[in-house]
mmCIF file of C-alpha atoms in Angstrom:
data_model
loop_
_atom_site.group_PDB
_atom_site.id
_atom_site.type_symbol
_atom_site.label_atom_id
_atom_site.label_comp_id
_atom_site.label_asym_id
_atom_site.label_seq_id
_atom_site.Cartn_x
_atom_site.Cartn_y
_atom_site.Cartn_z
ATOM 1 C CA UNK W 1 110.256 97.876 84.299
ATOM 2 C CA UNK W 2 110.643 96.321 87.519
ATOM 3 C CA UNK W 3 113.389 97.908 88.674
ATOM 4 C CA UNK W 4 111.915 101.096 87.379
ATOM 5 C CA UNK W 5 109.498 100.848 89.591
ATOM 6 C CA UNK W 6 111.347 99.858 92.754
ATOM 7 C CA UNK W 7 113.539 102.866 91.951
ATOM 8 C CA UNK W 8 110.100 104.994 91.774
ATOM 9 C CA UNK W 9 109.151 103.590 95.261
ATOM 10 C CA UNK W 10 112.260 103.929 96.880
ATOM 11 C CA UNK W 11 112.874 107.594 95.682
ATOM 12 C CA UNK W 12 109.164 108.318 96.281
ATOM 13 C CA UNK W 13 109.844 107.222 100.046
ATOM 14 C CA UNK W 14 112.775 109.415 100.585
ATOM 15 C CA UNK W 15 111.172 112.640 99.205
ATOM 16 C CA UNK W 16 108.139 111.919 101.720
ATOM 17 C CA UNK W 17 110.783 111.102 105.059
ATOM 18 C CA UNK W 18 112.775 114.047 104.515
ATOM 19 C CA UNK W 19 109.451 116.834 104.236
ATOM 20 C CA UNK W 20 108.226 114.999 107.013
ATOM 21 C CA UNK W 21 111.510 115.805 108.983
ATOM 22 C CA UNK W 22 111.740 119.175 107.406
ATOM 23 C CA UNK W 23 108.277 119.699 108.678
ATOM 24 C CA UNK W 24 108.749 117.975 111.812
ATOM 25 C CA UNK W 25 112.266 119.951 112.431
ATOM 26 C CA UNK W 26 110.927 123.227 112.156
ATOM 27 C CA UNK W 27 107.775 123.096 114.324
ATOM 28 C CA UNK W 28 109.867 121.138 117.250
ATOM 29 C CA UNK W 29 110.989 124.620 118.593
ATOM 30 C CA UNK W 30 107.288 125.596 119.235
ATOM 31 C CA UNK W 31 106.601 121.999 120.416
ATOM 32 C CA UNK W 32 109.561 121.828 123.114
ATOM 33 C CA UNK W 33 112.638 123.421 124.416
ATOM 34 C CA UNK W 34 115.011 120.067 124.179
ATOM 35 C CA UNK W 35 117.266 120.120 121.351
ATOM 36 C CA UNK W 36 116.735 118.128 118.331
ATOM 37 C CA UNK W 37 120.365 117.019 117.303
ATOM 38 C CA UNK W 38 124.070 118.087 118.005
ATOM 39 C CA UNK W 39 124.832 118.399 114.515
ATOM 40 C CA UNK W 40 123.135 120.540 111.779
ATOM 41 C CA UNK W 41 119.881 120.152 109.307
ATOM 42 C CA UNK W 42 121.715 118.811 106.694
ATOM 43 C CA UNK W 43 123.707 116.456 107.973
ATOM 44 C CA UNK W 44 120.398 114.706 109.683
ATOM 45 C CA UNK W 45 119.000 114.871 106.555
ATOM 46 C CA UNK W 46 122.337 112.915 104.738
ATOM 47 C CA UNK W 47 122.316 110.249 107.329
ATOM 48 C CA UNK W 48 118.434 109.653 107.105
ATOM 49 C CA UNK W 49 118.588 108.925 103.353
ATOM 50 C CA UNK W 50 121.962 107.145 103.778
ATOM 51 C CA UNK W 51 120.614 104.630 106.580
ATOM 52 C CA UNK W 52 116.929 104.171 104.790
ATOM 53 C CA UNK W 53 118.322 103.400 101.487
ATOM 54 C CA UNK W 54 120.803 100.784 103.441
ATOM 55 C CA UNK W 55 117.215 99.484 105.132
ATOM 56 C CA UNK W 56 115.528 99.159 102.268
ATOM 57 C CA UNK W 57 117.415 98.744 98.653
ATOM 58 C CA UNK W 58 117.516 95.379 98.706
ATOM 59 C CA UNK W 59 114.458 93.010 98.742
ATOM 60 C CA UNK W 60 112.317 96.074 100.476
ATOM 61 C CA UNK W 61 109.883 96.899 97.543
ATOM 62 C CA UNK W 62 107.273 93.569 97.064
ATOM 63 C CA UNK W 63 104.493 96.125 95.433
ATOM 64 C CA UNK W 64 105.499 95.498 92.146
ATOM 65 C CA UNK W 65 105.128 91.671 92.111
ATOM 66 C CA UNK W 66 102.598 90.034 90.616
ATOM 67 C CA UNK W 67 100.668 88.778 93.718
ATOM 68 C CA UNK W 68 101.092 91.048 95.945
ATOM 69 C CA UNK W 69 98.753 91.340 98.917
ATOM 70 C CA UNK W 70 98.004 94.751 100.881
ATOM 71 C CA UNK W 71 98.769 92.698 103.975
ATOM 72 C CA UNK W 72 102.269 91.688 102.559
ATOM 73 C CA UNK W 73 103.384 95.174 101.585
ATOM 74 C CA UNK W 74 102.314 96.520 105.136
ATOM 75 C CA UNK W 75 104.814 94.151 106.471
ATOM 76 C CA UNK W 76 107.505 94.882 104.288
ATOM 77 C CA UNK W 77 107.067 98.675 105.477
ATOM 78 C CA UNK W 78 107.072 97.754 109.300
ATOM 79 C CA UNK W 79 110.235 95.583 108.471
ATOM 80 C CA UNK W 80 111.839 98.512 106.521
ATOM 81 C CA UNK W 81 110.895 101.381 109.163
ATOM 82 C CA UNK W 82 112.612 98.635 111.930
ATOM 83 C CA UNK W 83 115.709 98.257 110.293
ATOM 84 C CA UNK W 84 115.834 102.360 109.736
ATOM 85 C CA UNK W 85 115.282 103.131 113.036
ATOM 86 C CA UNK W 86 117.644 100.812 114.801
ATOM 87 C CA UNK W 87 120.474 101.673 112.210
ATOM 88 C CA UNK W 88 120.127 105.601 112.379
ATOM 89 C CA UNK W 89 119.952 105.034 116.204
ATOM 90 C CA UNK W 90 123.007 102.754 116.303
ATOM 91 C CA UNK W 91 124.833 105.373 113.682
ATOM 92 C CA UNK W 92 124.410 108.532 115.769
ATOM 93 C CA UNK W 93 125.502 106.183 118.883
ATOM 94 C CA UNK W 94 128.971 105.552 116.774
ATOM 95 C CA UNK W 95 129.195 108.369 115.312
ATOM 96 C CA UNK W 96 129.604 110.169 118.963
ATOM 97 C CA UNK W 97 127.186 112.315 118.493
ATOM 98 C CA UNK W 98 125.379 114.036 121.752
ATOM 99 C CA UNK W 99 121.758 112.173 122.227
ATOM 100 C CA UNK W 100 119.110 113.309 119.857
ATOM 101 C CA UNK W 101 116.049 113.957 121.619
ATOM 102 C CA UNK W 102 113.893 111.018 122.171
ATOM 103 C CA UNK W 103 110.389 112.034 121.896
ATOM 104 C CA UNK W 104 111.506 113.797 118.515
ATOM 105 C CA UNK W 105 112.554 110.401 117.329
ATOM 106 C CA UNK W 106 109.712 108.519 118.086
ATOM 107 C CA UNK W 107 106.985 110.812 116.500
ATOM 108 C CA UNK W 108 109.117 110.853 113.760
ATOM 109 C CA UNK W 109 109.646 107.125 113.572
ATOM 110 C CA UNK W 110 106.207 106.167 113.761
ATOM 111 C CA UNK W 111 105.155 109.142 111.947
ATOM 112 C CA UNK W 112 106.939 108.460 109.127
ATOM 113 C CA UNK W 113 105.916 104.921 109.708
ATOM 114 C CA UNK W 114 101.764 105.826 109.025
ATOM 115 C CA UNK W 115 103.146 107.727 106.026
ATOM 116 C CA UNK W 116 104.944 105.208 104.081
ATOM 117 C CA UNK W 117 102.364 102.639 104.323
ATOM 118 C CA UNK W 118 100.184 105.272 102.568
ATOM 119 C CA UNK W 119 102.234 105.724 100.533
ATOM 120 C CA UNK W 120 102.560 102.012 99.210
ATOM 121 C CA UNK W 121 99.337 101.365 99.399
ATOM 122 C CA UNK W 122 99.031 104.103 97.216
ATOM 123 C CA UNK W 123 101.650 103.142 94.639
ATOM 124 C CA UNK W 124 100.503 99.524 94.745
ATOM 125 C CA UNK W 125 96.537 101.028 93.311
ATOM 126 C CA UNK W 126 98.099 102.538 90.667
ATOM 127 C CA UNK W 127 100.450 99.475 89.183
ATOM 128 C CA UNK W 128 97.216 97.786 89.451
ATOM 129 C CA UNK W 129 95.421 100.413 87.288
ATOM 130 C CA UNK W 130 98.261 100.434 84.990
ATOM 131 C CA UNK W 131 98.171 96.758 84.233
ATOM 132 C CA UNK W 132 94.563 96.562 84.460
ATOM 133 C CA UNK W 133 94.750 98.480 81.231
ATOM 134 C CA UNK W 134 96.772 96.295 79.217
ATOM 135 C CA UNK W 135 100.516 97.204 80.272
ATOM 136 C CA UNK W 136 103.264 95.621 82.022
ATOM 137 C CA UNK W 137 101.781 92.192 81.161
ATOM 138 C CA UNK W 138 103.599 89.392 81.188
ATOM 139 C CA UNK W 139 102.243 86.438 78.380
ATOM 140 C CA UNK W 140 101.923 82.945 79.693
ATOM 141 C CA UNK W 141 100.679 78.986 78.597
ATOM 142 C CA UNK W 142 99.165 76.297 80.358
ATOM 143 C CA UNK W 143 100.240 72.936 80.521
ATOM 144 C CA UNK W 144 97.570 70.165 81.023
ATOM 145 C CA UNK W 145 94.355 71.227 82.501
ATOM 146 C CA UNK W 146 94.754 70.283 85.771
ATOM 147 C CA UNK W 147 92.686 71.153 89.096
ATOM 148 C CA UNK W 148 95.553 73.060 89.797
ATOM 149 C CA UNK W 149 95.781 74.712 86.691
ATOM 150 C CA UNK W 150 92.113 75.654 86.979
ATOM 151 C CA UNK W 151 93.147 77.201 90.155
ATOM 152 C CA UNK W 152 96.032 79.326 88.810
ATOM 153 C CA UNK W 153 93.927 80.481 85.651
ATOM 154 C CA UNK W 154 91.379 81.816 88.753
ATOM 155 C CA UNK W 155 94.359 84.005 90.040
ATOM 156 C CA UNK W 156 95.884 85.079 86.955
ATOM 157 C CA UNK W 157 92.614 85.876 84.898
ATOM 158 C CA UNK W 158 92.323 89.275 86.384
ATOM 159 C CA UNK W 159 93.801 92.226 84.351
ATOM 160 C CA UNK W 160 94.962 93.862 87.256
ATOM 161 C CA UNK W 161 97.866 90.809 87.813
ATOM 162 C CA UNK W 162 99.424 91.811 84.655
ATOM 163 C CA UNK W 163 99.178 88.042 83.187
ATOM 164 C CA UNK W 164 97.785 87.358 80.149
ATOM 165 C CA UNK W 165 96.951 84.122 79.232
ATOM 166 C CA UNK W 166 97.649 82.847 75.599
ATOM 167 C CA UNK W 167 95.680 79.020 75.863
ATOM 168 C CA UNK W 168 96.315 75.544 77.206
ATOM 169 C CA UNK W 169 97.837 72.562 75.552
ATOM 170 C CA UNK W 170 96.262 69.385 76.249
ATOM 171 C CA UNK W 171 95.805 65.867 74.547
ATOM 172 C CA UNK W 172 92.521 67.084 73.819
ATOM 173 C CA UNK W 173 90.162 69.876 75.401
ATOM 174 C CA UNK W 174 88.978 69.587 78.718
ATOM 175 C CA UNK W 175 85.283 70.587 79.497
ATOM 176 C CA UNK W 176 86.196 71.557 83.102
ATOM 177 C CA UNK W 177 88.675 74.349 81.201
ATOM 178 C CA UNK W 178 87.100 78.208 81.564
ATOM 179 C CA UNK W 179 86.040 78.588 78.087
ATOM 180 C CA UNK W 180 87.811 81.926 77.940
ATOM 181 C CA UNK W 181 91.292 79.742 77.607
ATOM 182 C CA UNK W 182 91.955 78.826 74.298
ATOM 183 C CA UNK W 183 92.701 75.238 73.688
ATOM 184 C CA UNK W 184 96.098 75.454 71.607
ATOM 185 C CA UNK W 185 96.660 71.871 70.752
ATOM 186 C CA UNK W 186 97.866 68.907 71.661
ATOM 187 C CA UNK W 187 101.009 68.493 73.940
ATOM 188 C CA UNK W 188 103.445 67.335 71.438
ATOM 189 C CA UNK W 189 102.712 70.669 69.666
ATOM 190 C CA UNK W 190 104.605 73.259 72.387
ATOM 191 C CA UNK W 191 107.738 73.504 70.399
ATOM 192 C CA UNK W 192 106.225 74.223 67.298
ATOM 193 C CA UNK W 193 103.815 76.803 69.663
ATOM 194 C CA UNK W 194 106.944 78.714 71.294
ATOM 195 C CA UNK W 195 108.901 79.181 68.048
ATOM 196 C CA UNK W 196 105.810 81.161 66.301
ATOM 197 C CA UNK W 197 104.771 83.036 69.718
ATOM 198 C CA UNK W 198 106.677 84.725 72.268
ATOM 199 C CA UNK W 199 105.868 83.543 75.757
ATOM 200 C CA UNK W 200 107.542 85.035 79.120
ATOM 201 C CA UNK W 201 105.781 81.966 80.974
ATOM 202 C CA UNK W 202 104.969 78.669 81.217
ATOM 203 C CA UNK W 203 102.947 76.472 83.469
ATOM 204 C CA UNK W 204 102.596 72.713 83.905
#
């Protein structure tokens, strides 16, 4: 599911750069006389997907995590739109081609910039919606009831995380617990526990 997801993101992000470009392509003519790019439509378009799926396949989706704050996945798009534009700068600087126009790249940069972080932001509302209803939830059991524990169930007790907690084991039940944790049994007991329930997680 996760890497559905990424996929989703990632393909989502193309679609949205290259109208933008299409968009932005078309109108420059009636925005200014400079030239865009020495080479054609289509082959802008190839190397634009080409560099931004180089930029961002690998560890440039955090949306789909668990704990995933607006903040974080801002800075994953900054990092992402960085990387694109210095490698489809240093590519047509390789490649030989003549100079694309400046200005054109920088509105497009940053304008594409704006619209991916929308776009995230967007994406990252709806996983939340989806597991706030039940799905994509991963199943999880405490160990001990710890302060820190306590602290963790805080985190992971809203729906929209995707965790859902099973219980606690402890030697015996702990006042301090939120009584919406189920006290599962004793410690010694775990074994017995995991080979009746599946559990994705555990925590200690």
């Amino acid at each position: 599911t996760s890497k559905l997801m990424v996929f989703g993101v990632i393909l989502g992000d193309l679609i949205l750069m290259n109208i933008l470009f299409t968009v932005m392509y078309h109108l420059w003519p009636h925005m200014s006389n400079s030239p865009i790019f020495s080479g054609g439509y289509w082959e802008m378009v190839s190397f634009n997907t080409l560099c931004y799926v180089f930029s961002t396949y690998y560890n440039g989706v955090v949306l789909h995590l668990r704990k995933t704050k607006n903040l974080s996945i801002i800075s994953k798009v900054t990092k992402n739109c960085v990387k694109f534009a210095i490698i489809s700068v240093a590519f047509i600087s390789l490649a030989g081609y003549d100079a694309i126009s400046t200005r054109f790249m920088v509105l497009f940069h940053f304008a594409n910039y704006i619209l991916l972080i929308v776009w995230r932001l967007t994406c990252h509302q709806l996983v939340l919606k989806f597991r706030s209803k039940g799905r994509n939830t991963t199943s999880c059991i405490y160990l001990g009831s710890s302060s820190s524990i306590r602290e963790l169930y805080t985190e992971q007790s809203h729906k929209s995380t995707g965790y859902r907690v099973l219980g606690y084991f402890d030697e015996e039940p702990d006042e301090k617990m939120d009584k919406n944790i189920p006290y599962l049994g004793k410690l010694d007991t775990v074994i017995n526990y995991l080979n009746e329930h599946p559990v994705d997680n555990i925590y200690s």
